[in-house]
Amino acid sequence: MDQQTAEQKKVIFSGIQPSGMLTIGNYLGSLKNWGRLQQDYDCLYCVVDLHAITVRQDPATLRKRTYETLALYMACGLDPEKNTLFVQSHVPAHAELAWVLNCFTMFGELSRMTQFKDKSKKYSSNVNAGLFTYPVLMAADILLYQADVVPVGMDQMQHIEITRDIAGRFNQVYGETFRIPEGVLPKAGAKVMSLAEPEKKMSKSDSNGNASVYILDDRDTVIRKFRRAVTDSGSEVRRAEGKDGINNLMTIYAAFTGKTDAEIEAEFAGRGYGDFKSAVGETVADALSPVRERFGQLTADKAYLESVMKDGASRASYLARKTLTKVYRKVGFTQPK
Ligand code: TRP
């Protein structure tokens, strides 16, 4: 039965911070796949600017990156007609629900969050309360839309767990209010490692400029970074224990071409690492070039981006209000007509 009504479709929610450019790891792990979900699910993708200010942001840069992140969603294939694309601060219900949920979240459980511990070390001069309650805002994001599925990276799984705990606790006290969401990790094969230190995950914010390939890197930059990718001293293109560099390049090549390891090994038999690195670089550059082109067109049309933002915010607000009104009623807030 493909005549599903909107109510019957499962809801997917995810968010990306507008705090830096995204890598091919983000592309393969999330953005590229999200486009395929738009037929079968009700998808909401949020640019989480409220989360971004838990660390200091330059206002002009934050504003610019908010537009860019929205444009990137679209450039990677998310159709704003079929998905709800919006900016978190445009929907006040996120901050409003976060306050209520703060009162159902324990100091102790927030203290155990790995990301909080890491970030308070990294930003030790600014360990603000927002950094501490970050997961509660994230819970509000998800629970407002009664999301069934939340695609996230491994580093966010703990935040999904706390979201489930908070939702369950609220439901226990007030009766069924929130749907309990499921966190879903990207497919195992798509884990992309740093090109400079292939035993580490590729990161948005690596200080080594050659470690990460960004979705918006130009062709020459992509090819150059792959040529410089760190590999071992061997020469045979073959997946093997301990050959992190080659394994990573094979993973990337496989993800962009759909080829199996055996096919890749056959293709590069007797050709050495140099040839392989060039081929991976060119393949990735070719795949990203339409994304970059589309991104350029979108960011040049601010009026259009703003119309997408407004439309997304109004659709999201409608859904979010329904949940928030229910929550306000359950906790005992007055609601004069
Ligand atoms: N914390 C997430 C990250 O840094 C971003 C995020 C915010 C998010 N709210 C969300 C992801 C809700 C999924 C669902 O990656």
Short mmCIF file of C-alpha atoms and ligand atoms in Angstrom, two decimals:
data_model
loop_
_atom_site.label_atom_id
_atom_site.label_comp_id
_atom_site.label_asym_id
_atom_site.label_seq_id
_atom_site.Cartn_x
_atom_site.Cartn_y
_atom_site.Cartn_z
CA MET A 1 0.00 0.00 0.00
CA ASP A 2 1.81 3.09 -1.15
CA GLN A 3 -1.09 5.46 -0.44
CA GLN A 4 0.27 6.17 3.02
CA THR A 5 -1.02 9.29 4.64
CA ALA A 6 1.36 11.70 6.30
CA GLU A 7 0.21 10.51 9.74
CA GLN A 8 1.26 6.94 9.08
CA LYS A 9 4.75 7.70 7.91
CA LYS A 10 7.51 7.44 10.46
CA VAL A 11 9.19 10.66 11.45
CA ILE A 12 12.91 11.23 11.04
CA PHE A 13 14.63 14.12 12.75
CA SER A 14 18.24 15.16 12.60
CA GLY A 15 20.28 18.28 13.11
CA ILE A 16 23.61 19.72 12.09
CA GLN A 17 25.42 22.57 13.77
CA PRO A 18 26.25 25.56 11.60
CA SER A 19 29.69 25.66 13.13
CA GLY A 20 32.05 24.67 10.39
CA MET A 21 32.16 23.00 7.06
CA LEU A 22 31.20 19.38 6.65
CA THR A 23 33.51 16.62 5.50
CA ILE A 24 33.07 13.73 3.09
CA GLY A 25 32.55 11.67 6.26
CA ASN A 26 29.40 13.69 7.00
CA TYR A 27 28.43 13.41 3.35
CA LEU A 28 28.77 9.63 3.15
CA GLY A 29 27.51 8.98 6.67
CA SER A 30 24.48 11.24 6.56
CA LEU A 31 23.66 13.80 3.91
CA LYS A 32 24.00 11.57 0.88
CA ASN A 33 21.65 8.98 2.37
CA TRP A 34 19.05 11.36 3.70
CA GLY A 35 17.83 12.23 0.21
CA ARG A 36 16.73 8.63 -0.24
CA LEU A 37 14.52 8.67 2.85
CA GLN A 38 12.28 11.49 1.73
CA GLN A 39 9.73 9.25 0.01
CA ASP A 40 9.12 6.85 2.84
CA TYR A 41 9.44 9.06 5.91
CA ASP A 42 8.42 12.47 7.13
CA CYS A 43 11.82 14.05 7.46
CA LEU A 44 12.83 17.13 9.39
CA TYR A 45 16.37 18.47 9.23
CA CYS A 46 17.32 21.32 11.43
CA VAL A 47 20.23 23.75 11.45
CA VAL A 48 20.86 23.88 15.18
CA ASP A 49 22.04 27.42 15.79
CA LEU A 50 20.92 27.40 19.44
CA HIS A 51 23.33 24.55 20.06
CA ALA A 52 26.12 26.37 18.26
CA ILE A 53 26.32 29.20 20.80
CA THR A 54 27.29 26.82 23.60
CA VAL A 55 30.77 27.71 22.38
CA ARG A 56 31.66 31.28 21.42
CA GLN A 57 30.68 32.20 17.88
CA ASP A 58 31.46 35.22 15.81
CA PRO A 59 27.97 36.58 14.95
CA ALA A 60 28.64 37.33 11.28
CA THR A 61 30.21 33.91 10.78
CA LEU A 62 27.37 32.13 12.55
CA ARG A 63 24.82 33.92 10.36
CA LYS A 64 26.72 33.05 7.19
CA ARG A 65 27.15 29.42 8.18
CA THR A 66 23.48 29.07 8.99
CA TYR A 67 22.60 30.00 5.40
CA GLU A 68 25.40 27.77 4.14
CA THR A 69 24.33 24.74 6.15
CA LEU A 70 20.80 25.04 4.85
CA ALA A 71 22.15 25.41 1.31
CA LEU A 72 24.35 22.39 1.82
CA TYR A 73 21.38 20.26 2.88
CA MET A 74 19.75 21.15 -0.41
CA ALA A 75 22.90 20.85 -2.50
CA CYS A 76 23.28 17.28 -1.22
CA GLY A 77 19.85 16.42 -2.54
CA LEU A 78 17.33 17.29 0.15
CA ASP A 79 14.30 18.74 -1.57
CA PRO A 80 12.68 21.43 0.61
CA GLU A 81 9.28 20.46 -0.76
CA LYS A 82 9.63 16.89 0.42
CA ASN A 83 11.55 17.52 3.65
CA THR A 84 11.08 20.11 6.35
CA LEU A 85 14.31 22.09 6.40
CA PHE A 86 14.51 24.75 9.05
CA VAL A 87 16.57 26.75 11.51
CA GLN A 88 16.21 25.91 15.19
CA SER A 89 16.00 29.48 16.51
CA HIS A 90 13.07 30.17 14.15
CA VAL A 91 10.92 27.77 16.13
CA PRO A 92 10.69 29.04 19.73
CA ALA A 93 9.15 25.78 20.94
CA HIS A 94 12.65 24.21 21.02
CA ALA A 95 13.83 26.57 23.75
CA GLU A 96 10.46 26.39 25.52
CA LEU A 97 10.34 22.60 25.70
CA ALA A 98 14.01 22.50 26.67
CA TRP A 99 13.18 24.49 29.79
CA VAL A 100 10.48 22.06 30.85
CA LEU A 101 12.73 19.07 30.14
CA ASN A 102 15.52 20.68 32.16
CA CYS A 103 13.29 20.13 35.14
CA PHE A 104 13.10 16.42 34.31
CA THR A 105 16.81 15.90 33.80
CA MET A 106 19.19 15.18 36.63
CA PHE A 107 22.43 16.99 37.31
CA GLY A 108 24.11 13.64 37.76
CA GLU A 109 23.12 12.24 34.40
CA LEU A 110 24.25 15.37 32.55
CA SER A 111 27.57 15.21 34.41
CA ARG A 112 28.19 11.80 32.90
CA MET A 113 27.92 12.96 29.28
CA THR A 114 31.18 12.28 27.48
CA GLN A 115 30.76 15.23 25.14
CA PHE A 116 30.31 17.59 28.07
CA LYS A 117 33.45 16.25 29.71
CA ASP A 118 35.43 16.60 26.47
CA LYS A 119 34.11 20.05 25.67
CA SER A 120 34.68 21.37 29.16
CA LYS A 121 38.31 20.41 28.79
CA LYS A 122 38.56 21.89 25.32
CA TYR A 123 36.78 25.16 26.22
CA SER A 124 37.91 25.33 29.84
CA SER A 125 37.53 29.11 30.04
CA ASN A 126 33.85 28.91 29.03
CA VAL A 127 32.17 25.98 30.75
CA ASN A 128 28.74 27.60 30.60
CA ALA A 129 25.39 26.13 31.67
CA GLY A 130 24.34 25.79 28.02
CA LEU A 131 27.21 23.43 27.38
CA PHE A 132 25.99 21.39 30.33
CA THR A 133 22.32 21.28 29.29
CA TYR A 134 23.09 20.84 25.59
CA PRO A 135 21.63 17.30 25.57
CA VAL A 136 18.35 18.57 27.00
CA LEU A 137 17.91 20.98 24.10
CA MET A 138 18.71 18.11 21.79
CA ALA A 139 16.05 16.02 23.51
CA ALA A 140 13.58 18.86 22.97
CA ASP A 141 14.48 18.99 19.25
CA ILE A 142 13.68 15.34 18.84
CA LEU A 143 10.68 14.95 21.16
CA LEU A 144 8.82 17.99 19.82
CA TYR A 145 8.28 16.18 16.52
CA GLN A 146 7.53 12.77 18.03
CA ALA A 147 10.43 11.45 15.97
CA ASP A 148 10.74 7.69 15.52
CA VAL A 149 14.21 7.66 14.03
CA VAL A 150 17.21 9.90 14.63
CA PRO A 151 20.21 9.37 12.36
CA VAL A 152 23.36 10.41 14.23
CA GLY A 153 27.04 9.66 14.50
CA MET A 154 28.42 7.42 17.25
CA ASP A 155 29.47 10.47 19.26
CA GLN A 156 25.80 11.49 19.64
CA MET A 157 24.43 8.11 20.72
CA GLN A 158 24.75 8.97 24.39
CA HIS A 159 22.56 12.02 23.78
CA ILE A 160 19.93 9.83 22.18
CA GLU A 161 20.03 7.58 25.22
CA ILE A 162 19.45 10.49 27.58
CA THR A 163 16.64 11.70 25.30
CA ARG A 164 14.97 8.32 25.69
CA ASP A 165 15.45 8.44 29.45
CA ILE A 166 13.98 11.94 29.74
CA ALA A 167 11.02 11.05 27.53
CA GLY A 168 10.37 7.86 29.47
CA ARG A 169 10.54 9.69 32.79
CA PHE A 170 8.10 12.35 31.63
CA ASN A 171 5.72 9.72 30.22
CA GLN A 172 5.85 7.83 33.48
CA VAL A 173 4.77 10.85 35.48
CA TYR A 174 2.19 12.34 33.07
CA GLY A 175 1.14 9.45 30.85
CA GLU A 176 2.01 8.86 27.21
CA THR A 177 3.26 12.21 25.87
CA PHE A 178 6.43 11.61 23.88
CA ARG A 179 7.30 8.91 21.41
CA ILE A 180 10.55 7.20 22.43
CA PRO A 181 13.00 7.72 19.55
CA GLU A 182 15.53 5.30 18.13
CA GLY A 183 19.08 6.42 17.31
CA VAL A 184 20.42 5.04 14.05
CA LEU A 185 24.09 4.96 13.09
CA PRO A 186 25.32 5.30 9.53
CA LYS A 187 26.17 2.03 7.79
CA ALA A 188 29.41 0.56 9.15
CA GLY A 189 31.21 0.68 5.82
CA ALA A 190 31.03 4.44 5.60
CA LYS A 191 33.25 5.34 8.53
CA VAL A 192 35.78 7.76 7.10
CA MET A 193 39.14 8.25 8.80
CA SER A 194 41.59 11.16 8.71
CA LEU A 195 43.88 11.24 5.66
CA ALA A 196 46.78 12.37 7.84
CA GLU A 197 46.30 10.01 10.80
CA PRO A 198 44.14 7.18 9.48
CA GLU A 199 43.68 5.65 12.91
CA LYS A 200 41.59 8.72 13.87
CA LYS A 201 38.13 9.69 12.61
CA MET A 202 38.00 12.43 9.95
CA SER A 203 36.88 15.54 11.79
CA LYS A 204 35.27 18.85 10.80
CA SER A 205 37.75 20.73 12.93
CA ASP A 206 41.13 19.07 12.46
CA SER A 207 43.97 21.58 12.70
CA ASN A 208 45.92 19.68 10.05
CA GLY A 209 44.65 21.05 6.74
CA ASN A 210 45.38 17.81 4.88
CA ALA A 211 43.54 15.54 7.28
CA SER A 212 39.97 16.25 6.18
CA VAL A 213 38.31 16.59 2.82
CA TYR A 214 35.41 19.01 2.88
CA ILE A 215 32.30 18.64 0.75
CA LEU A 216 32.94 22.09 -0.67
CA ASP A 217 36.68 21.71 -1.36
CA ASP A 218 37.47 22.54 -4.98
CA ARG A 219 38.65 19.89 -7.38
CA ASP A 220 42.37 20.58 -7.10
CA THR A 221 42.25 20.65 -3.33
CA VAL A 222 40.45 17.30 -3.17
CA ILE A 223 42.95 15.69 -5.51
CA ARG A 224 45.92 17.20 -3.69
CA LYS A 225 44.68 16.01 -0.29
CA PHE A 226 44.26 12.45 -1.54
CA ARG A 227 47.70 12.48 -3.17
CA ARG A 228 49.15 13.42 0.20
CA ALA A 229 47.13 10.88 2.16
CA VAL A 230 49.29 8.97 4.62
CA THR A 231 49.78 5.31 3.72
CA ASP A 232 52.22 2.63 4.83
CA SER A 233 55.42 1.78 2.99
CA GLY A 234 53.91 -1.06 0.93
CA SER A 235 52.57 -0.75 -2.56
CA GLU A 236 49.82 -3.30 -3.01
CA VAL A 237 46.26 -1.98 -2.99
CA ARG A 238 44.69 -4.59 -0.74
CA ARG A 239 42.67 -4.35 2.44
CA ALA A 240 44.66 -5.71 5.37
CA GLU A 241 44.89 -5.52 9.13
CA GLY A 242 47.04 -2.57 10.24
CA LYS A 243 47.06 -0.84 6.84
CA ASP A 244 44.79 1.92 8.09
CA GLY A 245 45.64 4.40 5.35
CA ILE A 246 44.94 2.07 2.43
CA ASN A 247 41.89 0.59 4.15
CA ASN A 248 40.47 4.08 4.55
CA LEU A 249 41.09 4.99 0.90
CA MET A 250 39.43 1.75 -0.13
CA THR A 251 36.44 2.52 2.06
CA ILE A 252 36.10 5.97 0.52
CA TYR A 253 36.54 4.70 -3.03
CA ALA A 254 34.01 1.92 -2.41
CA ALA A 255 31.49 4.35 -0.95
CA PHE A 256 31.72 6.70 -3.92
CA THR A 257 31.79 4.06 -6.66
CA GLY A 258 29.76 1.22 -5.18
CA LYS A 259 32.63 -1.18 -5.99
CA THR A 260 33.53 -4.09 -3.72
CA ASP A 261 36.98 -4.57 -2.21
CA ALA A 262 37.66 -7.41 -4.63
CA GLU A 263 36.80 -5.22 -7.60
CA ILE A 264 39.02 -2.43 -6.33
CA GLU A 265 41.91 -4.83 -5.70
CA ALA A 266 41.56 -6.19 -9.24
CA GLU A 267 41.35 -2.70 -10.74
CA PHE A 268 44.60 -1.60 -9.11
CA ALA A 269 46.55 -4.87 -9.23
CA GLY A 270 50.17 -4.06 -9.97
CA ARG A 271 49.57 -0.31 -10.11
CA GLY A 272 50.83 0.94 -6.74
CA TYR A 273 49.58 3.48 -4.24
CA GLY A 274 50.22 6.58 -6.34
CA ASP A 275 47.80 5.60 -9.07
CA PHE A 276 45.22 4.56 -6.52
CA LYS A 277 45.41 7.84 -4.60
CA SER A 278 44.95 9.80 -7.82
CA ALA A 279 41.97 7.69 -8.79
CA VAL A 280 40.31 8.14 -5.41
CA GLY A 281 40.93 11.90 -5.53
CA GLU A 282 39.43 12.22 -8.99
CA THR A 283 36.44 10.07 -8.18
CA VAL A 284 35.64 12.07 -5.06
CA ALA A 285 36.19 15.38 -6.86
CA ASP A 286 33.86 14.29 -9.68
CA ALA A 287 31.18 13.25 -7.23
CA LEU A 288 31.36 16.48 -5.26
CA SER A 289 31.47 18.84 -8.17
CA PRO A 290 27.68 18.97 -8.78
CA VAL A 291 27.14 19.47 -5.05
CA ARG A 292 29.55 22.40 -5.03
CA GLU A 293 27.97 23.90 -8.11
CA ARG A 294 24.48 23.68 -6.67
CA PHE A 295 25.72 25.12 -3.39
CA GLY A 296 27.14 28.10 -5.28
CA GLN A 297 23.81 28.76 -6.98
CA LEU A 298 21.87 28.45 -3.73
CA THR A 299 24.09 30.70 -1.63
CA ALA A 300 23.92 33.34 -4.36
CA ASP A 301 20.15 33.43 -3.94
CA LYS A 302 19.57 34.60 -0.40
CA ALA A 303 15.93 35.45 -1.02
CA TYR A 304 15.26 31.86 -2.03
CA LEU A 305 17.10 30.47 1.00
CA GLU A 306 15.06 32.75 3.22
CA SER A 307 11.83 31.54 1.65
CA VAL A 308 12.88 27.96 2.38
CA MET A 309 13.71 28.92 5.97
CA LYS A 310 10.35 30.58 6.48
CA ASP A 311 8.39 27.79 4.96
CA GLY A 312 10.30 25.18 6.95
CA ALA A 313 9.87 27.12 10.19
CA SER A 314 6.15 27.44 9.69
CA ARG A 315 5.71 23.72 9.02
CA ALA A 316 7.93 22.80 11.97
CA SER A 317 6.21 25.29 14.29
CA TYR A 318 2.83 23.81 13.60
CA LEU A 319 3.99 20.34 14.66
CA ALA A 320 6.08 21.60 17.56
CA ARG A 321 3.19 23.64 19.00
CA LYS A 322 0.99 20.57 19.17
CA THR A 323 3.49 18.78 21.40
CA LEU A 324 4.34 21.83 23.46
CA THR A 325 0.68 22.61 24.15
CA LYS A 326 0.17 19.05 25.35
CA VAL A 327 3.21 19.28 27.62
CA TYR A 328 2.13 22.64 29.07
CA ARG A 329 -1.29 21.25 29.82
CA LYS A 330 0.10 18.11 31.45
CA VAL A 331 2.50 19.93 33.76
CA GLY A 332 -0.32 22.26 34.85
CA PHE A 333 0.35 25.56 33.09
CA THR A 334 -2.76 27.67 32.54
CA GLN A 335 -3.85 28.12 28.96
CA PRO A 336 -6.50 30.83 28.65
CA LYS A 337 -8.34 30.59 25.34
N1 TRP B 1 24.29 17.46 18.74
C1 TRP B 1 24.27 17.09 17.34
C2 TRP B 1 25.70 17.11 16.80
O1 TRP B 1 26.51 17.88 17.25
C3 TRP B 1 23.41 18.04 16.54
C4 TRP B 1 21.98 17.95 16.97
C5 TRP B 1 21.28 18.86 17.68
C6 TRP B 1 21.10 16.88 16.69
N2 TRP B 1 20.01 18.46 17.86
C7 TRP B 1 19.85 17.24 17.27
C8 TRP B 1 21.24 15.66 16.01
C9 TRP B 1 18.76 16.39 17.21
C10 TRP B 1 20.13 14.81 15.96
C11 TRP B 1 18.89 15.18 16.55
O2 TRP B 1 25.98 16.38 15.89
#
